[in-house]
Amino acid sequence: MSLKDNLEEVLEEIEETRLHSLTGEKVNLIAVSKNHPVEKINELSQYGCLNFGENKVQEIVDKIPLSKNNIKYHMIGNLQSNKVKYIYDKVVLIQSIDRLKLVKEINKRAKKDDIFVDILIQVNISKEEQKGGVNIEDTLDFLENCLDYKNVAIKGLMGIAANTKNQNEIRTSFRNLFKLKEDIINRNYENVSMDYLSMGMSGDYKIAIEEGSNMVRIGTKIFGKREY
Ligand SMILES: *Cc1c(COP(=O)(O)O)cnc(C)c1O
């Protein structure tokens, strides 16, 4: 299968699933291009796929100058605060914010530049320690602490389900994140939007969409297996 075929199949399945999802909302596709060459990214952009997810700062920095102008990168991996400076103004959305230290560092730089940096709060919905993210029960506190940093704009939540075959466990964790998003909306925080609920990867994006995701991050199903 070609990249084009893979993309078309994924887009069709997203659309089919959306028709019976909780919200019926349109779903944004982020093609996760980590460990894949920029040529493939540029090729996909010709088919209208313009949003790409990466998990390493260095890889983003290397790829941007070689990428077509209309391509947008999302940071979806663990971010160290000393590397914020390389990407805060180059990516369209930082999806992996789970520490106040990161928020402070981004805010400091964004304020100096007089810009706003869009972020998602990453919530740990799998209870797997290594996945990162704020604990679900701590998220409201974390969000409220972020509100002091005016140049960081909270746009929603991101979560990664457990790596398990147990579909009920996956579905429950997505449902919990959706409920948290609704709870945050109902609290009407000033300058907080819940535009994006980023959940679902190659193995579980249909369940995620059914449970109200409007942003899926899909790597393997578009690019094939990553070579490490
Ligand atoms: C790698 C990665 C993905 C994509 O995973 P696939 O299973 O290849 O679709 C999605 N989200 C995050 C945070 C990732 O690190």
Short mmCIF file of C-alpha atoms and ligand atoms in Angstrom, two decimals:
data_model
loop_
_atom_site.label_atom_id
_atom_site.label_comp_id
_atom_site.label_asym_id
_atom_site.label_seq_id
_atom_site.Cartn_x
_atom_site.Cartn_y
_atom_site.Cartn_z
CA MET A 1 0.00 0.00 0.00
CA SER A 2 1.17 3.51 -0.83
CA LEU A 3 1.18 6.48 1.54
CA LYS A 4 -1.72 7.90 -0.44
CA ASP A 5 -3.78 4.71 -0.06
CA ASN A 6 -3.02 4.50 3.65
CA LEU A 7 -4.05 8.11 4.16
CA GLU A 8 -7.27 7.68 2.21
CA GLU A 9 -8.19 4.56 4.17
CA VAL A 10 -7.56 6.28 7.50
CA LEU A 11 -9.58 9.34 6.46
CA GLU A 12 -12.49 7.13 5.36
CA GLU A 13 -12.48 5.21 8.62
CA ILE A 14 -12.33 8.42 10.64
CA GLU A 15 -15.33 9.78 8.75
CA GLU A 16 -17.32 6.54 9.08
CA THR A 17 -16.65 6.41 12.81
CA ARG A 18 -17.48 10.05 13.32
CA LEU A 19 -20.98 9.45 11.99
CA HIS A 20 -21.81 7.37 15.07
CA SER A 21 -19.59 9.15 17.58
CA LEU A 22 -20.73 10.74 20.82
CA THR A 23 -20.51 14.28 19.44
CA GLY A 24 -20.58 13.86 15.64
CA GLU A 25 -17.84 16.49 15.57
CA LYS A 26 -15.31 16.72 12.77
CA VAL A 27 -12.04 14.99 13.61
CA ASN A 28 -8.59 16.48 12.98
CA LEU A 29 -5.92 14.08 11.77
CA ILE A 30 -2.36 14.46 13.02
CA ALA A 31 -0.04 12.16 11.05
CA VAL A 32 2.67 11.05 13.45
CA SER A 33 5.87 11.26 11.44
CA LYS A 34 8.47 10.54 14.12
CA ASN A 35 11.31 8.37 12.80
CA HIS A 36 10.10 8.86 9.24
CA PRO A 37 11.90 10.92 6.60
CA VAL A 38 10.77 14.39 5.61
CA GLU A 39 10.27 13.24 2.00
CA LYS A 40 7.28 11.21 3.15
CA ILE A 41 5.93 14.20 5.05
CA ASN A 42 6.22 16.39 1.96
CA GLU A 43 4.55 13.70 -0.15
CA LEU A 44 1.60 13.47 2.25
CA SER A 45 1.22 17.25 2.17
CA GLN A 46 0.46 16.97 -1.55
CA TYR A 47 -2.59 14.87 -0.64
CA GLY A 48 -3.85 17.54 1.75
CA CYS A 49 -2.43 16.09 4.97
CA LEU A 50 -0.73 19.08 6.60
CA ASN A 51 -0.52 18.40 10.34
CA PHE A 52 2.29 16.21 11.65
CA GLY A 53 3.19 14.98 15.13
CA GLU A 54 6.74 14.59 16.35
CA ASN A 55 8.10 13.57 19.74
CA LYS A 56 11.69 14.85 19.62
CA VAL A 57 12.78 18.48 19.58
CA GLN A 58 15.86 17.76 17.49
CA GLU A 59 13.83 15.94 14.85
CA ILE A 60 11.41 18.88 14.53
CA VAL A 61 14.28 21.35 14.25
CA ASP A 62 15.93 19.23 11.56
CA LYS A 63 12.74 18.66 9.57
CA ILE A 64 11.24 22.18 9.49
CA PRO A 65 13.73 23.74 7.02
CA LEU A 66 13.22 20.79 4.66
CA SER A 67 9.41 20.78 4.92
CA LYS A 68 6.96 22.40 2.51
CA ASN A 69 5.79 25.79 3.79
CA ASN A 70 2.22 24.80 4.55
CA ILE A 71 3.19 21.94 6.87
CA LYS A 72 2.44 22.33 10.58
CA TYR A 73 4.16 20.42 13.35
CA HIS A 74 2.70 19.36 16.68
CA MET A 75 4.95 18.46 19.61
CA ILE A 76 3.47 15.30 21.11
CA GLY A 77 6.38 13.88 23.09
CA ASN A 78 8.00 14.42 26.44
CA LEU A 79 9.50 17.93 26.44
CA GLN A 80 12.37 19.16 28.60
CA SER A 81 12.17 22.78 29.68
CA ASN A 82 15.72 23.52 28.48
CA LYS A 83 14.63 22.59 24.94
CA VAL A 84 11.50 24.74 24.86
CA LYS A 85 13.46 27.58 23.26
CA TYR A 86 14.06 25.59 20.07
CA ILE A 87 10.41 24.95 19.24
CA TYR A 88 7.93 27.12 21.21
CA ASP A 89 7.44 29.49 18.26
CA LYS A 90 7.85 26.88 15.51
CA VAL A 91 5.15 24.33 16.28
CA VAL A 92 1.44 24.97 15.96
CA LEU A 93 0.48 23.12 19.15
CA ILE A 94 2.42 21.64 22.07
CA GLN A 95 0.28 18.70 23.13
CA SER A 96 2.45 17.29 25.92
CA ILE A 97 2.29 19.86 28.72
CA ASP A 98 2.25 18.21 32.13
CA ARG A 99 4.53 20.33 34.34
CA LEU A 100 4.32 23.92 35.53
CA LYS A 101 8.02 24.33 34.79
CA LEU A 102 7.24 23.94 31.09
CA VAL A 103 4.39 26.43 31.25
CA LYS A 104 6.62 29.00 32.95
CA GLU A 105 9.40 28.56 30.42
CA ILE A 106 7.05 28.83 27.43
CA ASN A 107 5.31 31.84 28.95
CA LYS A 108 8.57 33.66 29.60
CA ARG A 109 9.60 33.37 25.95
CA ALA A 110 6.16 33.97 24.48
CA LYS A 111 5.71 37.10 26.58
CA LYS A 112 9.04 38.49 25.40
CA ASP A 113 7.98 37.90 21.77
CA ASP A 114 4.45 39.18 22.40
CA ILE A 115 2.91 35.97 21.07
CA PHE A 116 0.57 33.29 22.42
CA VAL A 117 1.61 29.66 22.40
CA ASP A 118 -1.16 27.09 22.09
CA ILE A 119 -0.91 24.01 24.28
CA LEU A 120 -2.85 20.95 25.36
CA ILE A 121 -2.61 19.59 28.87
CA GLN A 122 -1.49 15.97 28.72
CA VAL A 123 -3.48 13.84 31.15
CA ASN A 124 -2.30 10.43 32.29
CA ILE A 125 -5.35 8.28 31.58
CA SER A 126 -3.53 4.95 31.51
CA LYS A 127 -1.97 5.06 34.98
CA GLU A 128 1.24 3.90 33.30
CA GLU A 129 3.97 5.98 34.93
CA GLN A 130 6.28 6.17 31.89
CA LYS A 131 3.62 7.74 29.66
CA GLY A 132 3.76 11.13 31.35
CA GLY A 133 0.80 13.42 31.88
CA VAL A 134 -0.92 14.99 34.85
CA ASN A 135 -2.97 12.58 36.96
CA ILE A 136 -6.61 12.91 36.07
CA GLU A 137 -7.57 13.91 39.63
CA ASP A 138 -4.89 16.64 39.68
CA THR A 139 -5.77 18.20 36.33
CA LEU A 140 -8.13 20.93 37.55
CA ASP A 141 -5.54 22.15 40.06
CA PHE A 142 -2.86 22.07 37.39
CA LEU A 143 -5.03 23.97 34.93
CA GLU A 144 -5.84 26.62 37.53
CA ASN A 145 -2.13 27.06 38.24
CA CYS A 146 -1.52 27.58 34.51
CA LEU A 147 -3.95 30.50 34.36
CA ASP A 148 -1.35 32.92 35.75
CA TYR A 149 0.72 32.48 32.60
CA LYS A 150 -1.17 34.62 30.14
CA ASN A 151 0.88 33.96 27.03
CA VAL A 152 0.23 30.24 27.20
CA ALA A 153 -3.17 29.44 25.70
CA ILE A 154 -4.83 26.22 26.84
CA LYS A 155 -6.72 24.71 23.92
CA GLY A 156 -7.72 21.30 25.24
CA LEU A 157 -6.55 17.97 26.58
CA MET A 158 -4.42 15.10 25.28
CA GLY A 159 -4.34 11.51 26.50
CA ILE A 160 -2.69 8.21 25.61
CA ALA A 161 -4.58 5.00 26.40
CA ALA A 162 -2.91 2.00 27.97
CA ASN A 163 -1.13 -0.41 25.67
CA THR A 164 -3.55 -3.25 26.26
CA LYS A 165 -5.90 -5.53 24.34
CA ASN A 166 -8.62 -4.79 26.88
CA GLN A 167 -10.99 -2.63 24.82
CA ASN A 168 -13.16 -1.82 27.82
CA GLU A 169 -10.21 -0.43 29.70
CA ILE A 170 -9.26 1.72 26.70
CA ARG A 171 -12.84 2.92 26.23
CA THR A 172 -13.21 3.78 29.90
CA SER A 173 -10.01 5.84 29.92
CA PHE A 174 -11.16 7.83 26.87
CA ARG A 175 -14.57 8.31 28.43
CA ASN A 176 -12.95 9.67 31.59
CA LEU A 177 -10.97 12.21 29.60
CA PHE A 178 -14.07 13.32 27.71
CA LYS A 179 -15.91 13.81 31.02
CA LEU A 180 -13.02 15.84 32.39
CA LYS A 181 -13.12 18.05 29.28
CA GLU A 182 -16.87 18.62 29.77
CA ASP A 183 -16.29 19.43 33.44
CA ILE A 184 -13.68 22.03 32.48
CA ILE A 185 -16.04 23.58 29.90
CA ASN A 186 -18.76 23.87 32.53
CA ARG A 187 -16.43 25.77 34.84
CA ASN A 188 -16.12 28.60 32.31
CA TYR A 189 -12.52 29.49 32.95
CA GLU A 190 -11.53 32.72 31.31
CA ASN A 191 -9.12 32.30 28.39
CA VAL A 192 -9.32 28.50 28.45
CA SER A 193 -10.82 26.73 25.47
CA MET A 194 -11.49 23.03 25.16
CA ASP A 195 -11.43 23.06 21.34
CA TYR A 196 -9.31 19.94 21.09
CA LEU A 197 -9.62 16.56 22.71
CA SER A 198 -6.57 14.74 21.35
CA MET A 199 -6.95 11.02 21.87
CA GLY A 200 -6.59 7.94 19.69
CA MET A 201 -3.64 6.33 17.89
CA SER A 202 -3.39 3.63 15.18
CA GLY A 203 -4.63 0.85 17.44
CA ASP A 204 -7.45 2.65 19.23
CA TYR A 205 -8.58 5.71 17.26
CA LYS A 206 -12.01 4.32 16.42
CA ILE A 207 -12.83 3.84 20.09
CA ALA A 208 -11.43 7.31 20.80
CA ILE A 209 -13.63 8.96 18.17
CA GLU A 210 -16.69 7.09 19.38
CA GLU A 211 -15.94 8.50 22.84
CA GLY A 212 -15.68 12.10 21.65
CA SER A 213 -12.14 12.63 20.38
CA ASN A 214 -11.82 15.36 17.77
CA MET A 215 -8.07 14.96 17.17
CA VAL A 216 -6.39 11.64 16.45
CA ARG A 217 -2.62 11.05 16.26
CA ILE A 218 -1.90 8.28 13.78
CA GLY A 219 1.56 7.03 12.84
CA THR A 220 1.87 3.36 11.96
CA LYS A 221 -1.37 3.11 10.04
CA ILE A 222 -0.24 5.84 7.64
CA PHE A 223 3.55 5.41 7.50
CA GLY A 224 3.93 1.72 8.29
CA LYS A 225 6.17 0.42 11.05
CA ARG A 226 8.79 2.80 12.45
CA GLU A 227 12.40 1.74 12.05
CA TYR A 228 14.39 2.25 15.23
C1 LIG B 1 4.00 7.54 18.46
C2 LIG B 1 2.84 8.25 19.00
C3 LIG B 1 1.58 8.19 18.36
C4 LIG B 1 1.31 7.35 17.12
O1 LIG B 1 1.35 5.98 17.40
P1 LIG B 1 0.91 4.89 16.31
O2 LIG B 1 0.56 3.70 17.14
O3 LIG B 1 2.10 4.65 15.45
O4 LIG B 1 -0.24 5.42 15.57
C5 LIG B 1 0.54 8.93 18.90
N1 LIG B 1 0.70 9.69 20.00
C6 LIG B 1 1.88 9.77 20.65
C7 LIG B 1 1.99 10.64 21.86
C8 LIG B 1 2.97 9.06 20.17
O5 LIG B 1 4.15 9.15 20.83
#
